[in-house]
Structures are given as structure tokens and as C-alpha cells.
PDB file of N, CA and C in Angstrom:
ATOM      1  N   UNK A  98       0.841  -1.168   0.000  1.00 42.00           N
ATOM      2  CA  UNK A  98       0.000   0.000   0.000  1.00 42.00           C
ATOM      3  C   UNK A  98       0.894   1.241   0.000  1.00 42.00           C
ATOM      4  N   UNK A  99       0.590   2.185  -0.843  1.00 44.00           N
ATOM      5  CA  UNK A  99       1.382   3.405  -0.946  1.00 44.00           C
ATOM      6  C   UNK A  99       0.793   4.462  -0.029  1.00 44.00           C
ATOM      7  N   UNK A 100       1.643   5.106   0.747  1.00 42.00           N
ATOM      8  CA  UNK A 100       1.195   6.201   1.600  1.00 42.00           C
ATOM      9  C   UNK A 100       1.420   7.512   0.863  1.00 42.00           C
ATOM     10  N   UNK A 101       0.369   8.265   0.640  1.00 44.00           N
ATOM     11  CA  UNK A 101       0.475   9.583   0.016  1.00 44.00           C
ATOM     12  C   UNK A 101       0.152  10.623   1.072  1.00 44.00           C
ATOM     13  N   UNK A 102       0.892  11.717   1.039  1.00 46.00           N
ATOM     14  CA  UNK A 102       0.703  12.726   2.057  1.00 46.00           C
ATOM     15  C   UNK A 102      -0.739  13.231   2.082  1.00 46.00           C
ATOM     16  N   UNK A 103      -1.281  13.316   3.283  1.00 48.00           N
ATOM     17  CA  UNK A 103      -2.612  13.854   3.457  1.00 48.00           C
ATOM     18  C   UNK A 103      -3.742  12.870   3.242  1.00 48.00           C
ATOM     19  N   UNK A 104      -3.442  11.596   2.960  1.00 43.00           N
ATOM     20  CA  UNK A 104      -4.510  10.652   2.657  1.00 43.00           C
ATOM     21  C   UNK A 104      -4.547   9.446   3.575  1.00 43.00           C
ATOM     22  N   UNK A 105      -3.863   9.461   4.686  1.00 45.00           N
ATOM     23  CA  UNK A 105      -3.838   8.284   5.545  1.00 45.00           C
ATOM     24  C   UNK A 105      -3.102   7.160   4.844  1.00 45.00           C
ATOM     25  N   UNK A 106      -3.508   5.943   5.075  1.00 42.00           N
ATOM     26  CA  UNK A 106      -2.830   4.797   4.472  1.00 42.00           C
ATOM     27  C   UNK A 106      -3.653   4.144   3.369  1.00 42.00           C
ATOM     28  N   UNK A 107      -4.642   4.826   2.855  1.00 47.00           N
ATOM     29  CA  UNK A 107      -5.445   4.263   1.785  1.00 47.00           C
ATOM     30  C   UNK A 107      -6.538   3.331   2.275  1.00 47.00           C
ATOM     31  N   UNK A 108      -6.717   3.244   3.571  1.00 43.00           N
ATOM     32  CA  UNK A 108      -7.752   2.406   4.147  1.00 43.00           C
ATOM     33  C   UNK A 108      -9.018   3.245   4.275  1.00 43.00           C
ATOM     34  N   UNK A 109     -10.176   2.726   3.814  1.00 42.00           N
ATOM     35  CA  UNK A 109     -11.404   3.500   3.952  1.00 42.00           C
ATOM     36  C   UNK A 109     -11.610   3.924   5.401  1.00 42.00           C
ATOM     37  N   UNK A 110     -11.994   5.143   5.595  1.00 43.00           N
ATOM     38  CA  UNK A 110     -12.131   5.689   6.928  1.00 43.00           C
ATOM     39  C   UNK A 110     -13.170   6.792   6.931  1.00 43.00           C
ATOM     40  N   UNK A 111     -13.791   7.012   8.057  1.00 39.00           N
ATOM     41  CA  UNK A 111     -14.743   8.108   8.158  1.00 39.00           C
ATOM     42  C   UNK A 111     -14.035   9.412   8.513  1.00 39.00           C
ATOM     43  N   UNK A 112     -12.743   9.336   8.824  1.00 40.00           N
ATOM     44  CA  UNK A 112     -11.998  10.551   9.153  1.00 40.00           C
ATOM     45  C   UNK A 112     -11.822  11.414   7.915  1.00 40.00           C
ATOM     46  N   UNK A 113     -11.867  12.715   8.116  1.00 41.00           N
ATOM     47  CA  UNK A 113     -11.673  13.653   7.008  1.00 41.00           C
ATOM     48  C   UNK A 113     -10.199  13.697   6.631  1.00 41.00           C
ATOM     49  N   UNK A 114      -9.967  13.996   5.367  1.00 66.00           N
ATOM     50  CA  UNK A 114      -8.589  14.196   4.920  1.00 66.00           C
ATOM     51  C   UNK A 114      -8.051  15.436   5.622  1.00 66.00           C
ATOM     52  N   UNK A 115      -6.766  15.458   5.887  1.00 78.00           N
ATOM     53  CA  UNK A 115      -6.226  16.597   6.614  1.00 78.00           C
ATOM     54  C   UNK A 115      -6.028  17.831   5.744  1.00 78.00           C
ATOM     55  N   UNK A 116      -6.082  17.695   4.440  1.00 91.00           N
ATOM     56  CA  UNK A 116      -5.929  18.859   3.552  1.00 91.00           C
ATOM     57  C   UNK A 116      -7.076  18.879   2.553  1.00 91.00           C
ATOM     58  N   UNK A 117      -7.537  20.067   2.247  1.00 95.00           N
ATOM     59  CA  UNK A 117      -8.594  20.232   1.247  1.00 95.00           C
ATOM     60  C   UNK A 117      -7.966  20.224  -0.142  1.00 95.00           C
ATOM     61  N   UNK A 118      -8.747  19.959  -1.193  1.00 96.00           N
ATOM     62  CA  UNK A 118      -8.178  19.971  -2.544  1.00 96.00           C
ATOM     63  C   UNK A 118      -7.453  21.275  -2.872  1.00 96.00           C
ATOM     64  N   UNK A 119      -8.048  22.406  -2.524  1.00 96.00           N
ATOM     65  CA  UNK A 119      -7.441  23.705  -2.843  1.00 96.00           C
ATOM     66  C   UNK A 119      -6.109  23.913  -2.130  1.00 96.00           C
ATOM     67  N   UNK A 120      -5.887  23.198  -1.031  1.00 95.00           N
ATOM     68  CA  UNK A 120      -4.620  23.319  -0.302  1.00 95.00           C
ATOM     69  C   UNK A 120      -3.452  22.711  -1.072  1.00 95.00           C
ATOM     70  N   UNK A 121      -3.733  21.985  -2.139  1.00 94.00           N
ATOM     71  CA  UNK A 121      -2.693  21.338  -2.937  1.00 94.00           C
ATOM     72  C   UNK A 121      -2.195  22.216  -4.088  1.00 94.00           C
ATOM     73  N   UNK A 122      -2.757  23.418  -4.227  1.00 96.00           N
ATOM     74  CA  UNK A 122      -2.300  24.343  -5.268  1.00 96.00           C
ATOM     75  C   UNK A 122      -0.934  24.877  -4.856  1.00 96.00           C
ATOM     76  N   UNK A 123       0.044  24.749  -5.761  1.00 96.00           N
ATOM     77  CA  UNK A 123       1.396  25.223  -5.449  1.00 96.00           C
ATOM     78  C   UNK A 123       1.703  26.558  -6.117  1.00 96.00           C
ATOM     79  N   UNK A 124       0.876  26.973  -7.070  1.00 96.00           N
ATOM     80  CA  UNK A 124       1.033  28.285  -7.713  1.00 96.00           C
ATOM     81  C   UNK A 124      -0.322  28.710  -8.263  1.00 96.00           C
ATOM     82  N   UNK A 125      -0.696  29.956  -8.040  1.00 97.00           N
ATOM     83  CA  UNK A 125      -1.978  30.448  -8.521  1.00 97.00           C
ATOM     84  C   UNK A 125      -3.088  30.139  -7.532  1.00 97.00           C
ATOM     85  N   UNK A 126      -4.321  30.139  -8.041  1.00 97.00           N
ATOM     86  CA  UNK A 126      -5.479  29.900  -7.188  1.00 97.00           C
ATOM     87  C   UNK A 126      -6.369  28.811  -7.776  1.00 97.00           C
ATOM     88  N   UNK A 127      -7.119  28.161  -6.909  1.00 97.00           N
ATOM     89  CA  UNK A 127      -8.044  27.104  -7.294  1.00 97.00           C
ATOM     90  C   UNK A 127      -9.166  27.670  -8.142  1.00 97.00           C
ATOM     91  N   UNK A 128      -9.641  27.005  -9.171  1.00 96.00           N
ATOM     92  CA  UNK A 128      -9.213  25.715  -9.689  1.00 96.00           C
ATOM     93  C   UNK A 128      -8.232  25.815 -10.851  1.00 96.00           C
ATOM     94  N   UNK A 129      -7.779  27.023 -11.142  1.00 96.00           N
ATOM     95  CA  UNK A 129      -6.920  27.199 -12.315  1.00 96.00           C
ATOM     96  C   UNK A 129      -5.432  27.201 -12.009  1.00 96.00           C
ATOM     97  N   UNK A 130      -5.070  27.212 -10.741  1.00 96.00           N
ATOM     98  CA  UNK A 130      -3.666  27.217 -10.378  1.00 96.00           C
ATOM     99  C   UNK A 130      -3.003  25.881 -10.661  1.00 96.00           C
ATOM    100  N   UNK A 131      -1.723  25.818 -10.379  1.00 95.00           N
ATOM    101  CA  UNK A 131      -0.945  24.602 -10.596  1.00 95.00           C
ATOM    102  C   UNK A 131      -1.023  23.718  -9.360  1.00 95.00           C
ATOM    103  N   UNK A 132      -1.402  22.468  -9.583  1.00 93.00           N
ATOM    104  CA  UNK A 132      -1.447  21.471  -8.514  1.00 93.00           C
ATOM    105  C   UNK A 132      -0.268  20.537  -8.730  1.00 93.00           C
ATOM    106  N   UNK A 133       0.393  20.151  -7.639  1.00 85.00           N
ATOM    107  CA  UNK A 133       1.514  19.217  -7.751  1.00 85.00           C
ATOM    108  C   UNK A 133       1.044  17.958  -8.467  1.00 85.00           C
ATOM    109  N   UNK A 134       1.697  17.624  -9.582  1.00 80.00           N
ATOM    110  CA  UNK A 134       1.229  16.478 -10.375  1.00 80.00           C
ATOM    111  C   UNK A 134       1.587  15.133  -9.759  1.00 80.00           C
ATOM    112  N   UNK A 135       2.288  15.140  -8.622  1.00 81.00           N
ATOM    113  CA  UNK A 135       2.557  13.883  -7.933  1.00 81.00           C
ATOM    114  C   UNK A 135       1.411  13.520  -6.989  1.00 81.00           C
ATOM    115  N   UNK A 136       0.341  14.301  -7.034  1.00 87.00           N
ATOM    116  CA  UNK A 136      -0.810  14.063  -6.181  1.00 87.00           C
ATOM    117  C   UNK A 136      -2.036  13.810  -7.054  1.00 87.00           C
ATOM    118  N   UNK A 137      -2.258  12.552  -7.477  1.00 90.00           N
ATOM    119  CA  UNK A 137      -3.332  12.271  -8.428  1.00 90.00           C
ATOM    120  C   UNK A 137      -4.722  12.624  -7.917  1.00 90.00           C
ATOM    121  N   UNK A 138      -4.955  12.538  -6.622  1.00 92.00           N
ATOM    122  CA  UNK A 138      -6.278  12.887  -6.092  1.00 92.00           C
ATOM    123  C   UNK A 138      -6.544  14.377  -6.248  1.00 92.00           C
ATOM    124  N   UNK A 139      -5.552  15.197  -5.966  1.00 93.00           N
ATOM    125  CA  UNK A 139      -5.721  16.646  -6.111  1.00 93.00           C
ATOM    126  C   UNK A 139      -5.868  17.038  -7.574  1.00 93.00           C
ATOM    127  N   UNK A 140      -5.121  16.387  -8.454  1.00 94.00           N
ATOM    128  CA  UNK A 140      -5.233  16.654  -9.896  1.00 94.00           C
ATOM    129  C   UNK A 140      -6.643  16.307 -10.371  1.00 94.00           C
ATOM    130  N   UNK A 141      -7.167  15.167  -9.935  1.00 95.00           N
ATOM    131  CA  UNK A 141      -8.520  14.755 -10.325  1.00 95.00           C
ATOM    132  C   UNK A 141      -9.570  15.699  -9.749  1.00 95.00           C
ATOM    133  N   UNK A 142      -9.405  16.110  -8.493  1.00 97.00           N
ATOM    134  CA  UNK A 142     -10.360  17.034  -7.869  1.00 97.00           C
ATOM    135  C   UNK A 142     -10.379  18.370  -8.600  1.00 97.00           C
ATOM    136  N   UNK A 143      -9.210  18.817  -9.040  1.00 97.00           N
ATOM    137  CA  UNK A 143      -9.129  20.073  -9.782  1.00 97.00           C
ATOM    138  C   UNK A 143      -9.838  19.948 -11.133  1.00 97.00           C
ATOM    139  N   UNK A 144      -9.602  18.861 -11.831  1.00 97.00           N
ATOM    140  CA  UNK A 144     -10.265  18.648 -13.120  1.00 97.00           C
ATOM    141  C   UNK A 144     -11.774  18.529 -12.934  1.00 97.00           C
ATOM    142  N   UNK A 145     -12.209  17.847 -11.883  1.00 98.00           N
ATOM    143  CA  UNK A 145     -13.635  17.736 -11.589  1.00 98.00           C
ATOM    144  C   UNK A 145     -14.235  19.120 -11.353  1.00 98.00           C
ATOM    145  N   UNK A 146     -13.566  19.948 -10.566  1.00 98.00           N
ATOM    146  CA  UNK A 146     -14.071  21.299 -10.288  1.00 98.00           C
ATOM    147  C   UNK A 146     -14.170  22.121 -11.570  1.00 98.00           C
ATOM    148  N   UNK A 147     -13.163  22.030 -12.412  1.00 98.00           N
ATOM    149  CA  UNK A 147     -13.197  22.761 -13.689  1.00 98.00           C
ATOM    150  C   UNK A 147     -14.335  22.265 -14.576  1.00 98.00           C
ATOM    151  N   UNK A 148     -14.482  20.951 -14.680  1.00 98.00           N
ATOM    152  CA  UNK A 148     -15.540  20.377 -15.514  1.00 98.00           C
ATOM    153  C   UNK A 148     -16.923  20.718 -14.968  1.00 98.00           C
ATOM    154  N   UNK A 149     -17.064  20.704 -13.651  1.00 99.00           N
ATOM    155  CA  UNK A 149     -18.335  21.060 -13.025  1.00 99.00           C
ATOM    156  C   UNK A 149     -18.664  22.525 -13.283  1.00 99.00           C
ATOM    157  N   UNK A 150     -17.674  23.389 -13.173  1.00 98.00           N
ATOM    158  CA  UNK A 150     -17.895  24.817 -13.445  1.00 98.00           C
ATOM    159  C   UNK A 150     -18.355  25.031 -14.883  1.00 98.00           C
ATOM    160  N   UNK A 151     -17.737  24.335 -15.814  1.00 98.00           N
ATOM    161  CA  UNK A 151     -18.114  24.475 -17.226  1.00 98.00           C
ATOM    162  C   UNK A 151     -19.525  23.945 -17.473  1.00 98.00           C
ATOM    163  N   UNK A 152     -19.870  22.831 -16.845  1.00 98.00           N
ATOM    164  CA  UNK A 152     -21.182  22.209 -17.061  1.00 98.00           C
ATOM    165  C   UNK A 152     -22.320  22.997 -16.426  1.00 98.00           C
ATOM    166  N   UNK A 153     -22.001  23.815 -15.436  1.00 98.00           N
ATOM    167  CA  UNK A 153     -23.043  24.558 -14.721  1.00 98.00           C
ATOM    168  C   UNK A 153     -22.961  26.054 -14.968  1.00 98.00           C
ATOM    169  N   UNK A 154     -22.204  26.457 -15.953  1.00 97.00           N
ATOM    170  CA  UNK A 154     -22.044  27.880 -16.261  1.00 97.00           C
ATOM    171  C   UNK A 154     -23.410  28.532 -16.445  1.00 97.00           C
ATOM    172  N   UNK A 155     -23.653  29.604 -15.730  1.00 96.00           N
ATOM    173  CA  UNK A 155     -24.916  30.317 -15.836  1.00 96.00           C
ATOM    174  C   UNK A 155     -25.994  29.824 -14.885  1.00 96.00           C
ATOM    175  N   UNK A 156     -25.725  28.741 -14.164  1.00 98.00           N
ATOM    176  CA  UNK A 156     -26.700  28.206 -13.208  1.00 98.00           C
ATOM    177  C   UNK A 156     -26.326  28.644 -11.798  1.00 98.00           C
ATOM    178  N   UNK A 157     -27.328  28.902 -10.974  1.00 98.00           N
ATOM    179  CA  UNK A 157     -27.057  29.189  -9.570  1.00 98.00           C
ATOM    180  C   UNK A 157     -26.754  27.873  -8.852  1.00 98.00           C
ATOM    181  N   UNK A 158     -26.159  27.977  -7.677  1.00 98.00           N
ATOM    182  CA  UNK A 158     -25.879  26.773  -6.889  1.00 98.00           C
ATOM    183  C   UNK A 158     -27.169  26.028  -6.560  1.00 98.00           C
ATOM    184  N   UNK A 159     -28.219  26.756  -6.274  1.00 98.00           N
ATOM    185  CA  UNK A 159     -29.500  26.109  -5.949  1.00 98.00           C
ATOM    186  C   UNK A 159     -30.113  25.435  -7.174  1.00 98.00           C
ATOM    187  N   UNK A 160     -29.922  26.016  -8.353  1.00 99.00           N
ATOM    188  CA  UNK A 160     -30.396  25.363  -9.578  1.00 99.00           C
ATOM    189  C   UNK A 160     -29.644  24.059  -9.820  1.00 99.00           C
ATOM    190  N   UNK A 161     -28.332  24.093  -9.604  1.00 98.00           N
ATOM    191  CA  UNK A 161     -27.528  22.877  -9.756  1.00 98.00           C
ATOM    192  C   UNK A 161     -28.000  21.829  -8.748  1.00 98.00           C
ATOM    193  N   UNK A 162     -28.231  22.250  -7.516  1.00 98.00           N
ATOM    194  CA  UNK A 162     -28.691  21.325  -6.477  1.00 98.00           C
ATOM    195  C   UNK A 162     -30.029  20.699  -6.848  1.00 98.00           C
ATOM    196  N   UNK A 163     -30.945  21.508  -7.330  1.00 98.00           N
ATOM    197  CA  UNK A 163     -32.266  20.989  -7.708  1.00 98.00           C
ATOM    198  C   UNK A 163     -32.153  19.992  -8.859  1.00 98.00           C
ATOM    199  N   UNK A 164     -31.302  20.298  -9.799  1.00 98.00           N
ATOM    200  CA  UNK A 164     -31.152  19.436 -10.981  1.00 98.00           C
ATOM    201  C   UNK A 164     -30.438  18.127 -10.661  1.00 98.00           C
ATOM    202  N   UNK A 165     -29.476  18.177  -9.742  1.00 98.00           N
ATOM    203  CA  UNK A 165     -28.621  17.017  -9.489  1.00 98.00           C
ATOM    204  C   UNK A 165     -28.982  16.212  -8.246  1.00 98.00           C
ATOM    205  N   UNK A 166     -29.652  16.832  -7.290  1.00 98.00           N
ATOM    206  CA  UNK A 166     -29.920  16.163  -6.020  1.00 98.00           C
ATOM    207  C   UNK A 166     -28.762  16.257  -5.046  1.00 98.00           C
ATOM    208  N   UNK A 167     -27.755  17.064  -5.385  1.00 98.00           N
ATOM    209  CA  UNK A 167     -26.602  17.287  -4.506  1.00 98.00           C
ATOM    210  C   UNK A 167     -26.816  18.627  -3.804  1.00 98.00           C
ATOM    211  N   UNK A 168     -26.658  18.652  -2.495  1.00 98.00           N
ATOM    212  CA  UNK A 168     -26.865  19.877  -1.736  1.00 98.00           C
ATOM    213  C   UNK A 168     -26.028  21.022  -2.299  1.00 98.00           C
ATOM    214  N   UNK A 169     -26.607  22.218  -2.314  1.00 98.00           N
ATOM    215  CA  UNK A 169     -25.909  23.367  -2.904  1.00 98.00           C
ATOM    216  C   UNK A 169     -24.600  23.694  -2.191  1.00 98.00           C
ATOM    217  N   UNK A 170     -24.525  23.414  -0.880  1.00 98.00           N
ATOM    218  CA  UNK A 170     -23.270  23.688  -0.178  1.00 98.00           C
ATOM    219  C   UNK A 170     -22.173  22.713  -0.600  1.00 98.00           C
ATOM    220  N   UNK A 171     -22.549  21.493  -0.915  1.00 98.00           N
ATOM    221  CA  UNK A 171     -21.574  20.521  -1.419  1.00 98.00           C
ATOM    222  C   UNK A 171     -21.081  20.941  -2.794  1.00 98.00           C
ATOM    223  N   UNK A 172     -21.995  21.361  -3.657  1.00 99.00           N
ATOM    224  CA  UNK A 172     -21.606  21.841  -4.991  1.00 99.00           C
ATOM    225  C   UNK A 172     -20.633  23.005  -4.853  1.00 99.00           C
ATOM    226  N   UNK A 173     -20.966  23.959  -3.993  1.00 99.00           N
ATOM    227  CA  UNK A 173     -20.097  25.115  -3.769  1.00 99.00           C
ATOM    228  C   UNK A 173     -18.714  24.676  -3.290  1.00 99.00           C
ATOM    229  N   UNK A 174     -18.691  23.771  -2.327  1.00 98.00           N
ATOM    230  CA  UNK A 174     -17.416  23.342  -1.757  1.00 98.00           C
ATOM    231  C   UNK A 174     -16.557  22.575  -2.755  1.00 98.00           C
ATOM    232  N   UNK A 175     -17.170  21.768  -3.607  1.00 98.00           N
ATOM    233  CA  UNK A 175     -16.413  21.059  -4.647  1.00 98.00           C
ATOM    234  C   UNK A 175     -15.850  22.066  -5.642  1.00 98.00           C
ATOM    235  N   UNK A 176     -16.662  23.035  -6.041  1.00 98.00           N
ATOM    236  CA  UNK A 176     -16.198  24.061  -6.984  1.00 98.00           C
ATOM    237  C   UNK A 176     -15.043  24.876  -6.412  1.00 98.00           C
ATOM    238  N   UNK A 177     -15.087  25.161  -5.113  1.00 98.00           N
ATOM    239  CA  UNK A 177     -14.061  25.986  -4.468  1.00 98.00           C
ATOM    240  C   UNK A 177     -12.877  25.181  -3.937  1.00 98.00           C
ATOM    241  N   UNK A 178     -12.935  23.856  -4.086  1.00 98.00           N
ATOM    242  CA  UNK A 178     -11.842  23.025  -3.592  1.00 98.00           C
ATOM    243  C   UNK A 178     -11.807  22.903  -2.086  1.00 98.00           C
ATOM    244  N   UNK A 179     -12.954  23.070  -1.452  1.00 98.00           N
ATOM    245  CA  UNK A 179     -13.029  22.995   0.007  1.00 98.00           C
ATOM    246  C   UNK A 179     -13.403  21.613   0.508  1.00 98.00           C
ATOM    247  N   UNK A 180     -13.842  20.737  -0.418  1.00 96.00           N
ATOM    248  CA  UNK A 180     -14.315  19.404  -0.046  1.00 96.00           C
ATOM    249  C   UNK A 180     -13.922  18.411  -1.128  1.00 96.00           C
ATOM    250  N   UNK A 181     -13.589  17.195  -0.696  1.00 97.00           N
ATOM    251  CA  UNK A 181     -13.341  16.093  -1.618  1.00 97.00           C
ATOM    252  C   UNK A 181     -14.690  15.509  -2.010  1.00 97.00           C
ATOM    253  N   UNK A 182     -14.971  15.410  -3.283  1.00 97.00           N
ATOM    254  CA  UNK A 182     -16.231  14.822  -3.738  1.00 97.00           C
ATOM    255  C   UNK A 182     -16.174  13.309  -3.565  1.00 97.00           C
ATOM    256  N   UNK A 183     -17.217  12.744  -2.976  1.00 97.00           N
ATOM    257  CA  UNK A 183     -17.256  11.292  -2.829  1.00 97.00           C
ATOM    258  C   UNK A 183     -17.922  10.659  -4.052  1.00 97.00           C
ATOM    259  N   UNK A 184     -17.952   9.351  -4.075  1.00 96.00           N
ATOM    260  CA  UNK A 184     -18.488   8.615  -5.221  1.00 96.00           C
ATOM    261  C   UNK A 184     -19.954   8.943  -5.475  1.00 96.00           C
ATOM    262  N   UNK A 185     -20.747   9.044  -4.426  1.00 98.00           N
ATOM    263  CA  UNK A 185     -22.169   9.353  -4.583  1.00 98.00           C
ATOM    264  C   UNK A 185     -22.343  10.731  -5.205  1.00 98.00           C
ATOM    265  N   UNK A 186     -21.587  11.697  -4.729  1.00 98.00           N
ATOM    266  CA  UNK A 186     -21.673  13.058  -5.267  1.00 98.00           C
ATOM    267  C   UNK A 186     -21.323  13.079  -6.744  1.00 98.00           C
ATOM    268  N   UNK A 187     -20.219  12.446  -7.115  1.00 98.00           N
ATOM    269  CA  UNK A 187     -19.808  12.419  -8.524  1.00 98.00           C
ATOM    270  C   UNK A 187     -20.864  11.719  -9.366  1.00 98.00           C
ATOM    271  N   UNK A 188     -21.404  10.608  -8.882  1.00 98.00           N
ATOM    272  CA  UNK A 188     -22.419   9.868  -9.637  1.00 98.00           C
ATOM    273  C   UNK A 188     -23.669  10.712  -9.867  1.00 98.00           C
ATOM    274  N   UNK A 189     -24.140  11.404  -8.845  1.00 98.00           N
ATOM    275  CA  UNK A 189     -25.329  12.248  -8.992  1.00 98.00           C
ATOM    276  C   UNK A 189     -25.071  13.416  -9.942  1.00 98.00           C
ATOM    277  N   UNK A 190     -23.915  14.044  -9.801  1.00 99.00           N
ATOM    278  CA  UNK A 190     -23.574  15.163 -10.685  1.00 99.00           C
ATOM    279  C   UNK A 190     -23.504  14.703 -12.136  1.00 99.00           C
ATOM    280  N   UNK A 191     -22.826  13.584 -12.372  1.00 98.00           N
ATOM    281  CA  UNK A 191     -22.677  13.093 -13.748  1.00 98.00           C
ATOM    282  C   UNK A 191     -23.994  12.591 -14.330  1.00 98.00           C
ATOM    283  N   UNK A 192     -24.861  12.036 -13.506  1.00 98.00           N
ATOM    284  CA  UNK A 192     -26.150  11.571 -14.005  1.00 98.00           C
ATOM    285  C   UNK A 192     -26.961  12.738 -14.565  1.00 98.00           C
ATOM    286  N   UNK A 193     -26.860  13.888 -13.928  1.00 98.00           N
ATOM    287  CA  UNK A 193     -27.626  15.060 -14.351  1.00 98.00           C
ATOM    288  C   UNK A 193     -26.896  15.932 -15.368  1.00 98.00           C
ATOM    289  N   UNK A 194     -25.566  15.968 -15.301  1.00 98.00           N
ATOM    290  CA  UNK A 194     -24.806  16.943 -16.088  1.00 98.00           C
ATOM    291  C   UNK A 194     -23.924  16.332 -17.169  1.00 98.00           C
ATOM    292  N   UNK A 195     -23.784  15.014 -17.167  1.00 98.00           N
ATOM    293  CA  UNK A 195     -22.886  14.368 -18.116  1.00 98.00           C
ATOM    294  C   UNK A 195     -21.529  14.123 -17.483  1.00 98.00           C
ATOM    295  N   UNK A 196     -20.597  13.554 -18.244  1.00 97.00           N
ATOM    296  CA  UNK A 196     -19.280  13.201 -17.708  1.00 97.00           C
ATOM    297  C   UNK A 196     -18.538  14.407 -17.126  1.00 97.00           C
ATOM    298  N   UNK A 197     -18.038  14.237 -15.912  1.00 98.00           N
ATOM    299  CA  UNK A 197     -17.276  15.283 -15.226  1.00 98.00           C
ATOM    300  C   UNK A 197     -15.935  14.773 -14.716  1.00 98.00           C
ATOM    301  N   UNK A 198     -15.893  13.484 -14.348  1.00 96.00           N
ATOM    302  CA  UNK A 198     -14.661  12.907 -13.790  1.00 96.00           C
ATOM    303  C   UNK A 198     -13.619  12.829 -14.892  1.00 96.00           C
ATOM    304  N   UNK A 199     -12.387  13.220 -14.604  1.00 92.00           N
ATOM    305  CA  UNK A 199     -11.371  13.294 -15.652  1.00 92.00           C
ATOM    306  C   UNK A 199     -10.875  11.959 -16.177  1.00 92.00           C
ATOM    307  N   UNK A 200     -11.094  10.872 -15.470  1.00 84.00           N
ATOM    308  CA  UNK A 200     -10.589   9.587 -15.928  1.00 84.00           C
ATOM    309  C   UNK A 200      -9.130   9.408 -15.561  1.00 84.00           C
ATOM    310  N   UNK A 201      -8.558   8.272 -15.956  1.00 79.00           N
ATOM    311  CA  UNK A 201      -7.169   7.985 -15.577  1.00 79.00           C
ATOM    312  C   UNK A 201      -6.180   8.897 -16.286  1.00 79.00           C
ATOM    313  N   UNK A 202      -5.089   9.166 -15.581  1.00 73.00           N
ATOM    314  CA  UNK A 202      -4.014   9.963 -16.183  1.00 73.00           C
ATOM    315  C   UNK A 202      -3.125   9.046 -17.002  1.00 73.00           C
ATOM    316  N   UNK A 203      -2.548   9.574 -18.072  1.00 72.00           N
ATOM    317  CA  UNK A 203      -1.595   8.761 -18.841  1.00 72.00           C
ATOM    318  C   UNK A 203      -0.422   8.366 -17.953  1.00 72.00           C
ATOM    319  N   UNK A 204       0.075   7.176 -18.151  1.00 70.00           N
ATOM    320  CA  UNK A 204       1.220   6.701 -17.345  1.00 70.00           C
ATOM    321  C   UNK A 204       2.504   6.861 -18.104  1.00 70.00           C
TER     322      UNK A 204
END
């Protein structure tokens, strides 16, 4: 099992991650700043936030919440990099808005 900084030991846990996605920006600001590319979770969270912003352009947070079934505060936090999106959140967002998850990175 690989230990990555800020993620525990990869064992499912109810404990929160010690760093938010936006805390992984090393230059600039979330979601357009530079994220350390050695952190695949932060890279994916950044791409998700960018894709979500593009898919919801012109919609209020409450409109997105009504359309997707995801609470507006969760949508806001994912967009701002304040929260890690879980599988249920991504599934609900993608069901309503289309593909948002960036997929695997080239190796």
C-alpha cells in the first residue's frame, strides 16, 4: 500500500482528509492554479471542479442542487476546492450533467 501525504494509508475511513483539494495548489489559485502532479487525487479534484464549473455555467448553486440532487453547499465546496467529492456526489452530478470525472491519467 502506498502512503500519500494527506490521505492516511489508503484504508477506507470516516476521518476527514487533513488537507482540502485547494490546499494542494502550489502556484496560482483554485481551480486554475498549478497542482503538484505527484498528487493524483488533487489533480482529479481540480479537473472535476473545472468540468463542473463548465457544465453549470450560468446556473445558480440552488439550480444545480435541484437538478442534481446534490446539496448546494456541497456543490459550492467542490467548486471551491473545500471538499473532496465522494463517489455518490460524482455519480449524482454526472447523471444530471454528463461526464465530469477526468478519468485515468496517462502513465
